[in-house]
Amino acid sequence: MFLRNYWYVAASDHEVGRRPLRRIILGEPVVLFRTENGTPVALEDRCAHRHLPLSMGKLIGDTLQCHYHGLRYDRTGTCVRVPGQDMIPPSARVKCYPVVERYHWLWIWMGDPALADPDKITDYHWLDDPNWGAKTEYLHVSANWQLIVDNLLDLTHLAFVHETTIGNSALVEHATVKVQRAQDNVVVTRWIIDQPAPPTFVKVGGFTGNVDRWQIIDFVPPAFLRLDVGATPTGTGAPEGRRVGGISMRNLNAVTPETEATSHYFWGQAHDFDIHNAQTTEKVIDQIRTAFLEDVAVFEAQQVNLTLLPNPQQTDINADTGVIQARRILDRLHQEEQAAAARRVAAE
Ligand code: FES
Ligand SMILES: [Fe+2]
């Protein structure tokens, strides 16, 4: 199940240049490149002639020439040259997708282009905000995108999957958790008071005693999870809003379905301490990358079982409240999108 009328991250800004980049998004082949003045373009990566990926071709000025028989397409996906003939068949065109560059990511709209409003792009300003140090990374995951969403909405797994970095048992045994649900949003807030800091926090935050730790997970459909995480020395007032003497970070995740069984996992980490020190950013990123690779091993192992037996019965536990709320929202939005598409077809 893919929701189409949403902005998704298609690529990191530095991945896209004058060499065409192929990426499958929501099951569709897409080719990304930049025009000579740097404007990003996204076209269907399938030549209208005999379906070779256009990404195998090359850029001639602002046109993309197919590697097979040399048809050239402009940035709107219209064929502008067929070698050896003057007449260009009207059917010689490929799909063109709206693209916006923001927060060091290229965002693509896979749905009805008439609905593509850049104001609807989810806010990830921490990634290019001068008040934060930040870096982004990309992981290819051989698993369905919803497994990644589930994972980030239930952070009790940190105690088991990430005990060498961001997890410890206090997360499960000594946490107070609140789940807030709005129309298209779930927020899970977890506080762990007066407990030891996990290894990553000791390493990057220098804590020596117990801490008050928070994890505030903000889910926006289809697959955006922005985590406000941090800790302060215990008793200094973080639960009341006085975040002093500790560290705050934003763990920023944007998952883009590639196929039903594979995903593009764009993520970044922003930190509010030592913000101009690239070594600190690298240290933080190293810790999170270690943890995320542990997650990827989990997703991919889950996917193997899900492929063997699709839609098996599952057992829910208390920690799943946020996950269940998010799935309800996604189910509703999917039904709404399907109904709208059916209405459009009926009206045509
Ligand atoms: S397949 Fe592209 S020109 Fe023939
Ligand atoms: Fe994890």
Tab-separated table of C-alpha atoms and ligand atoms in Angstrom:
chain	number	residue	atom	x	y	z
A	1	MET	CA	0.000	0.000	0.000
A	2	PHE	CA	1.473	3.331	-1.072
A	3	LEU	CA	0.061	6.781	-0.408
A	4	ARG	CA	0.719	8.789	-3.545
A	5	ASN	CA	-0.362	12.363	-2.893
A	6	TYR	CA	2.504	13.200	-0.559
A	7	TRP	CA	5.991	14.597	-0.823
A	8	TYR	CA	8.666	11.957	-0.336
A	9	VAL	CA	12.416	12.286	-0.137
A	10	ALA	CA	13.847	11.025	-3.433
A	11	ALA	CA	17.538	11.708	-2.856
A	12	SER	CA	20.114	13.639	-0.882
A	13	ASP	CA	21.072	16.907	-2.603
A	14	HIS	CA	24.674	15.796	-3.228
A	15	GLU	CA	23.604	12.580	-4.953
A	16	VAL	CA	21.999	14.390	-7.861
A	17	GLY	CA	24.063	16.211	-10.449
A	18	ARG	CA	24.891	15.970	-14.124
A	19	ARG	CA	25.051	12.192	-14.065
A	20	PRO	CA	21.533	10.679	-14.215
A	21	LEU	CA	20.561	8.817	-11.036
A	22	ARG	CA	18.025	5.980	-11.156
A	23	ARG	CA	15.820	5.387	-8.121
A	24	ILE	CA	12.674	3.299	-7.816
A	25	ILE	CA	10.059	5.147	-5.766
A	26	LEU	CA	6.634	3.711	-4.879
A	27	GLY	CA	7.340	1.006	-7.439
A	28	GLU	CA	7.995	3.479	-10.273
A	29	PRO	CA	11.377	3.965	-11.950
A	30	VAL	CA	12.545	7.566	-11.662
A	31	VAL	CA	15.609	9.281	-13.104
A	32	LEU	CA	16.971	12.348	-11.315
A	33	PHE	CA	19.428	14.897	-12.665
A	34	ARG	CA	20.160	18.622	-12.649
A	35	THR	CA	19.916	21.051	-15.529
A	36	GLU	CA	22.948	23.168	-16.391
A	37	ASN	CA	21.783	25.834	-13.939
A	38	GLY	CA	21.439	23.260	-11.140
A	39	THR	CA	17.647	22.846	-11.129
A	40	PRO	CA	16.696	19.305	-10.116
A	41	VAL	CA	14.534	17.292	-12.532
A	42	ALA	CA	12.742	13.972	-12.038
A	43	LEU	CA	11.426	11.969	-14.997
A	44	GLU	CA	10.053	8.489	-15.481
A	45	ASP	CA	13.106	6.277	-15.968
A	46	ARG	CA	11.667	4.369	-18.912
A	47	CYS	CA	12.089	5.463	-22.497
A	48	ALA	CA	8.807	5.794	-24.395
A	49	HIS	CA	10.379	3.913	-27.311
A	50	ARG	CA	11.513	0.521	-25.988
A	51	HIS	CA	11.568	1.132	-22.242
A	52	LEU	CA	15.296	1.265	-21.603
A	53	PRO	CA	16.017	3.197	-18.383
A	54	LEU	CA	16.829	6.762	-19.433
A	55	SER	CA	19.335	6.838	-16.571
A	56	MET	CA	21.622	4.740	-18.803
A	57	GLY	CA	21.745	7.662	-21.220
A	58	LYS	CA	23.504	11.011	-20.985
A	59	LEU	CA	22.719	14.663	-20.648
A	60	ILE	CA	23.100	16.852	-23.704
A	61	GLY	CA	22.629	20.355	-22.332
A	62	ASP	CA	19.309	20.203	-20.507
A	63	THR	CA	18.020	17.220	-22.475
A	64	LEU	CA	18.435	13.559	-21.583
A	65	GLN	CA	19.406	11.290	-24.467
A	66	CYS	CA	18.407	7.631	-24.354
A	67	HIS	CA	21.341	5.231	-24.566
A	68	TYR	CA	19.569	2.872	-27.011
A	69	HIS	CA	18.319	4.779	-30.080
A	70	GLY	CA	19.083	8.334	-29.048
A	71	LEU	CA	15.633	9.818	-28.390
A	72	ARG	CA	16.091	13.050	-26.461
A	73	TYR	CA	13.739	14.303	-23.743
A	74	ASP	CA	13.530	17.776	-22.285
A	75	ARG	CA	13.060	18.537	-18.582
A	76	THR	CA	9.264	18.186	-18.896
A	77	GLY	CA	9.597	14.641	-20.255
A	78	THR	CA	8.660	15.630	-23.812
A	79	CYS	CA	10.672	14.023	-26.605
A	80	VAL	CA	12.344	16.774	-28.603
A	81	ARG	CA	14.448	14.700	-30.991
A	82	VAL	CA	14.148	11.387	-32.798
A	83	PRO	CA	17.359	10.669	-34.739
A	84	GLY	CA	16.758	10.370	-38.474
A	85	GLN	CA	13.198	11.695	-38.593
A	86	ASP	CA	11.535	15.085	-38.449
A	87	MET	CA	8.185	14.033	-37.057
A	88	ILE	CA	8.134	13.409	-33.307
A	89	PRO	CA	5.288	11.053	-32.363
A	90	PRO	CA	2.971	12.726	-29.807
A	91	SER	CA	3.166	9.608	-27.613
A	92	ALA	CA	6.932	10.079	-27.268
A	93	ARG	CA	6.907	11.474	-23.742
A	94	VAL	CA	7.609	10.258	-20.257
A	95	LYS	CA	6.159	11.286	-16.928
A	96	CYS	CA	7.631	14.324	-15.203
A	97	TYR	CA	7.429	14.573	-11.401
A	98	PRO	CA	7.383	17.779	-9.331
A	99	VAL	CA	10.630	18.144	-7.346
A	100	VAL	CA	11.606	20.584	-4.596
A	101	GLU	CA	15.025	20.925	-2.965
A	102	ARG	CA	14.781	21.527	0.772
A	103	TYR	CA	16.715	20.632	3.953
A	104	HIS	CA	19.534	19.033	1.860
A	105	TRP	CA	17.047	16.585	0.394
A	106	LEU	CA	15.244	16.443	-2.963
A	107	TRP	CA	11.531	15.953	-2.428
A	108	ILE	CA	9.377	14.309	-5.079
A	109	TRP	CA	5.604	14.248	-5.589
A	110	MET	CA	4.459	10.891	-6.974
A	111	GLY	CA	0.721	11.666	-7.060
A	112	ASP	CA	-1.494	14.053	-9.028
A	113	PRO	CA	0.848	16.946	-10.014
A	114	ALA	CA	-2.048	19.414	-9.669
A	115	LEU	CA	-2.050	18.768	-5.909
A	116	ALA	CA	1.711	19.226	-5.402
A	117	ASP	CA	1.906	22.114	-2.936
A	118	PRO	CA	5.470	22.653	-1.583
A	119	ASP	CA	3.985	24.101	1.616
A	120	LYS	CA	2.982	20.548	2.486
A	121	ILE	CA	6.598	19.372	2.756
A	122	THR	CA	7.227	18.148	6.304
A	123	ASP	CA	9.470	20.459	8.326
A	124	TYR	CA	13.044	19.210	8.734
A	125	HIS	CA	14.646	22.619	9.224
A	126	TRP	CA	17.080	21.276	11.870
A	127	LEU	CA	19.105	19.834	8.994
A	128	ASP	CA	20.106	23.272	7.687
A	129	ASP	CA	19.461	25.495	10.700
A	130	PRO	CA	22.571	27.473	11.793
A	131	ASN	CA	21.614	26.860	15.443
A	132	TRP	CA	22.153	23.119	15.076
A	133	GLY	CA	24.990	20.865	13.956
A	134	ALA	CA	23.615	18.209	11.618
A	135	LYS	CA	24.324	15.610	8.982
A	136	THR	CA	22.199	13.269	6.879
A	137	GLU	CA	22.754	9.731	5.688
A	138	TYR	CA	21.005	7.136	3.538
A	139	LEU	CA	20.359	3.436	4.057
A	140	HIS	CA	18.856	1.024	1.575
A	141	VAL	CA	16.648	-1.448	3.428
A	142	SER	CA	15.322	-4.750	2.092
A	143	ALA	CA	12.081	-4.448	4.040
A	144	ASN	CA	8.659	-2.831	3.796
A	145	TRP	CA	8.558	0.835	4.851
A	146	GLN	CA	5.976	0.261	7.595
A	147	LEU	CA	8.419	-1.892	9.546
A	148	ILE	CA	10.673	1.164	9.830
A	149	VAL	CA	7.773	3.378	10.918
A	150	ASP	CA	6.762	0.833	13.571
A	151	ASN	CA	10.326	0.682	14.857
A	152	LEU	CA	10.631	4.426	15.354
A	153	LEU	CA	7.272	4.710	17.075
A	154	ASP	CA	8.193	2.178	19.726
A	155	LEU	CA	11.537	2.955	21.270
A	156	THR	CA	11.381	0.233	23.908
A	157	HIS	CA	13.423	-1.756	21.386
A	158	LEU	CA	16.446	0.423	22.241
A	159	ALA	CA	16.866	-1.575	25.438
A	160	PHE	CA	17.363	-4.789	23.472
A	161	VAL	CA	18.637	-3.880	20.010
A	162	HIS	CA	20.860	-0.931	20.933
A	163	GLU	CA	22.268	-1.653	24.371
A	164	THR	CA	25.816	-0.680	23.283
A	165	THR	CA	24.745	2.784	22.092
A	166	ILE	CA	21.454	4.557	22.766
A	167	GLY	CA	19.634	1.966	24.850
A	168	ASN	CA	19.510	0.679	28.397
A	169	SER	CA	16.963	-1.182	30.480
A	170	ALA	CA	15.711	2.009	32.177
A	171	LEU	CA	13.854	2.810	28.939
A	172	VAL	CA	11.482	-0.068	29.469
A	173	GLU	CA	11.457	-0.510	33.219
A	174	HIS	CA	11.375	3.103	34.443
A	175	ALA	CA	9.564	5.138	31.790
A	176	THR	CA	6.357	7.101	31.818
A	177	VAL	CA	4.748	7.150	28.402
A	178	LYS	CA	2.014	9.304	26.908
A	179	VAL	CA	0.505	8.834	23.446
A	180	GLN	CA	-1.330	11.773	21.861
A	181	ARG	CA	-3.314	11.332	18.693
A	182	ALA	CA	-4.548	14.057	16.366
A	183	GLN	CA	-6.256	13.759	12.984
A	184	ASP	CA	-3.047	13.088	11.038
A	185	ASN	CA	-0.438	12.966	13.752
A	186	VAL	CA	0.754	10.774	16.627
A	187	VAL	CA	3.090	11.985	19.356
A	188	VAL	CA	4.624	9.516	21.802
A	189	THR	CA	6.339	11.109	24.792
A	190	ARG	CA	8.539	9.055	27.085
A	191	TRP	CA	10.334	10.309	30.208
A	192	ILE	CA	12.898	8.328	32.132
A	193	ILE	CA	13.731	10.105	35.391
A	194	ASP	CA	16.810	9.718	37.567
A	195	GLN	CA	18.300	6.777	35.705
A	196	PRO	CA	21.751	6.008	34.260
A	197	ALA	CA	22.536	7.526	30.864
A	198	PRO	CA	22.969	5.094	27.934
A	199	PRO	CA	26.486	4.655	26.432
A	200	THR	CA	26.002	7.165	23.573
A	201	PHE	CA	24.859	9.887	25.959
A	202	VAL	CA	27.875	9.314	28.209
A	203	LYS	CA	30.153	9.472	25.161
A	204	VAL	CA	28.757	12.616	23.508
A	205	GLY	CA	27.213	14.364	26.532
A	206	GLY	CA	29.845	13.557	29.174
A	207	PHE	CA	27.282	12.618	31.841
A	208	THR	CA	28.757	11.179	35.032
A	209	GLY	CA	25.623	10.665	37.133
A	210	ASN	CA	21.977	9.821	36.643
A	211	VAL	CA	19.944	11.762	34.094
A	212	ASP	CA	16.412	12.766	33.216
A	213	ARG	CA	15.953	11.575	29.646
A	214	TRP	CA	13.229	12.356	27.136
A	215	GLN	CA	12.126	10.879	23.821
A	216	ILE	CA	9.355	12.723	22.014
A	217	ILE	CA	8.398	10.999	18.783
A	218	ASP	CA	6.398	12.999	16.258
A	219	PHE	CA	4.844	10.934	13.455
A	220	VAL	CA	3.449	12.538	10.313
A	221	PRO	CA	2.128	10.358	7.479
A	222	PRO	CA	3.112	8.611	5.418
A	223	ALA	CA	6.513	7.926	7.000
A	224	PHE	CA	8.042	10.963	8.656
A	225	LEU	CA	9.342	10.551	12.187
A	226	ARG	CA	10.997	13.431	13.950
A	227	LEU	CA	12.399	12.534	17.352
A	228	ASP	CA	13.218	15.111	19.990
A	229	VAL	CA	15.639	13.294	22.309
A	230	GLY	CA	18.019	14.295	25.046
A	231	ALA	CA	18.936	14.280	28.696
A	232	THR	CA	20.003	16.575	31.515
A	233	PRO	CA	21.558	15.794	34.896
A	234	THR	CA	18.704	14.534	37.030
A	235	GLY	CA	16.693	17.044	39.008
A	236	THR	CA	17.646	20.109	36.957
A	237	GLY	CA	14.126	20.577	35.654
A	238	ALA	CA	13.978	19.170	32.116
A	239	PRO	CA	10.438	17.741	32.555
A	240	GLU	CA	9.284	21.278	33.416
A	241	GLY	CA	11.006	22.664	30.320
A	242	ARG	CA	14.364	23.713	31.801
A	243	ARG	CA	16.740	21.848	29.538
A	244	VAL	CA	20.022	23.017	31.019
A	245	GLY	CA	23.381	21.312	31.477
A	246	GLY	CA	22.615	18.439	29.123
A	247	ILE	CA	22.193	17.625	25.460
A	248	SER	CA	19.331	17.820	22.967
A	249	MET	CA	19.253	16.103	19.620
A	250	ARG	CA	16.801	15.633	16.789
A	251	ASN	CA	16.772	12.270	15.105
A	252	LEU	CA	15.120	12.930	11.771
A	253	ASN	CA	13.735	10.158	9.615
A	254	ALA	CA	12.074	10.181	6.213
A	255	VAL	CA	11.215	6.784	4.799
A	256	THR	CA	10.377	6.414	1.112
A	257	PRO	CA	8.932	3.128	-0.128
A	258	GLU	CA	10.920	1.687	-3.012
A	259	THR	CA	8.811	-1.439	-3.540
A	260	GLU	CA	6.502	-3.391	-1.241
A	261	ALA	CA	9.534	-5.194	0.153
A	262	THR	CA	12.282	-2.545	-0.016
A	263	SER	CA	12.727	1.011	1.256
A	264	HIS	CA	14.867	4.116	1.028
A	265	TYR	CA	15.714	5.218	4.526
A	266	PHE	CA	16.837	8.851	4.674
A	267	TRP	CA	17.848	9.981	8.119
A	268	GLY	CA	19.779	12.710	9.836
A	269	GLN	CA	20.875	13.716	13.282
A	270	ALA	CA	20.976	17.285	14.587
A	271	HIS	CA	22.583	18.306	17.885
A	272	ASP	CA	22.381	21.528	19.889
A	273	PHE	CA	25.829	21.260	21.532
A	274	ASP	CA	29.267	21.969	20.042
A	275	ILE	CA	27.387	22.780	16.845
A	276	HIS	CA	30.326	24.036	14.762
A	277	ASN	CA	32.543	21.039	15.483
A	278	ALA	CA	32.360	18.589	12.577
A	279	GLN	CA	34.078	15.949	14.736
A	280	THR	CA	31.237	16.120	17.245
A	281	THR	CA	28.680	15.751	14.447
A	282	GLU	CA	30.643	12.763	13.130
A	283	LYS	CA	30.816	11.199	16.609
A	284	VAL	CA	27.051	11.548	17.006
A	285	ILE	CA	26.362	10.203	13.516
A	286	ASP	CA	28.688	7.216	14.120
A	287	GLN	CA	26.708	6.241	17.209
A	288	ILE	CA	23.348	6.511	15.477
A	289	ARG	CA	24.581	4.752	12.348
A	290	THR	CA	25.745	1.821	14.506
A	291	ALA	CA	22.284	1.659	16.051
A	292	PHE	CA	20.464	2.015	12.717
A	293	LEU	CA	22.442	-0.789	11.126
A	294	GLU	CA	21.264	-2.944	14.045
A	295	ASP	CA	17.707	-1.883	13.147
A	296	VAL	CA	18.203	-2.718	9.481
A	297	ALA	CA	19.243	-6.263	10.457
A	298	VAL	CA	15.957	-6.539	12.379
A	299	PHE	CA	13.793	-5.147	9.520
A	300	GLU	CA	15.355	-7.412	6.944
A	301	ALA	CA	14.922	-10.496	9.102
A	302	GLN	CA	11.271	-9.546	9.738
A	303	GLN	CA	10.754	-9.093	6.000
A	304	VAL	CA	12.037	-12.585	5.235
A	305	ASN	CA	9.347	-13.994	7.526
A	306	LEU	CA	6.679	-11.657	6.132
A	307	THR	CA	7.510	-12.769	2.616
A	308	LEU	CA	7.137	-16.404	3.665
A	309	LEU	CA	3.780	-15.683	5.303
A	310	PRO	CA	2.173	-12.355	4.369
A	311	ASN	CA	-0.197	-10.753	6.920
A	312	PRO	CA	0.296	-13.231	9.752
A	313	GLN	CA	-1.602	-12.774	12.978
A	314	GLN	CA	0.349	-10.535	15.384
A	315	THR	CA	0.248	-10.125	19.124
A	316	ASP	CA	0.086	-6.556	20.410
A	317	ILE	CA	1.585	-5.309	23.673
A	318	ASN	CA	1.194	-2.028	25.586
A	319	ALA	CA	4.262	-0.527	23.911
A	320	ASP	CA	2.429	-0.718	20.556
A	321	THR	CA	-0.072	2.061	21.308
A	322	GLY	CA	1.696	4.614	19.094
A	323	VAL	CA	2.234	2.058	16.337
A	324	ILE	CA	-1.445	1.100	16.328
A	325	GLN	CA	-2.574	4.735	16.200
A	326	ALA	CA	-0.254	5.441	13.280
A	327	ARG	CA	-1.490	2.388	11.406
A	328	ARG	CA	-5.085	3.535	11.875
A	329	ILE	CA	-4.232	6.918	10.392
A	330	LEU	CA	-2.433	5.295	7.458
A	331	ASP	CA	-5.361	2.933	6.804
A	332	ARG	CA	-7.806	5.846	6.806
A	333	LEU	CA	-5.651	7.965	4.489
A	334	HIS	CA	-5.218	5.046	2.143
A	335	GLN	CA	-8.970	4.497	1.976
A	336	GLU	CA	-9.514	8.220	1.379
A	337	GLU	CA	-6.982	8.286	-1.431
A	338	GLN	CA	-8.481	5.187	-3.039
A	339	ALA	CA	-12.000	6.648	-2.809
A	340	ALA	CA	-10.858	9.952	-4.341
A	341	ALA	CA	-9.151	8.090	-7.188
A	342	ALA	CA	-12.306	6.052	-7.818
A	343	ARG	CA	-14.408	9.237	-7.877
A	344	ARG	CA	-12.020	10.788	-10.414
A	345	VAL	CA	-12.243	7.751	-12.672
A	346	ALA	CA	-16.051	7.763	-12.412
A	347	ALA	CA	-16.183	11.467	-13.309
A	348	GLU	CA	-13.980	11.023	-16.368
B	1	FES	S1	14.667	2.592	-26.145
B	1	FES	FE1	15.124	4.671	-25.899
B	1	FES	S2	15.515	5.316	-27.881
B	1	FES	FE2	14.936	3.272	-28.153
B	2	FE	FE	16.378	1.363	16.583
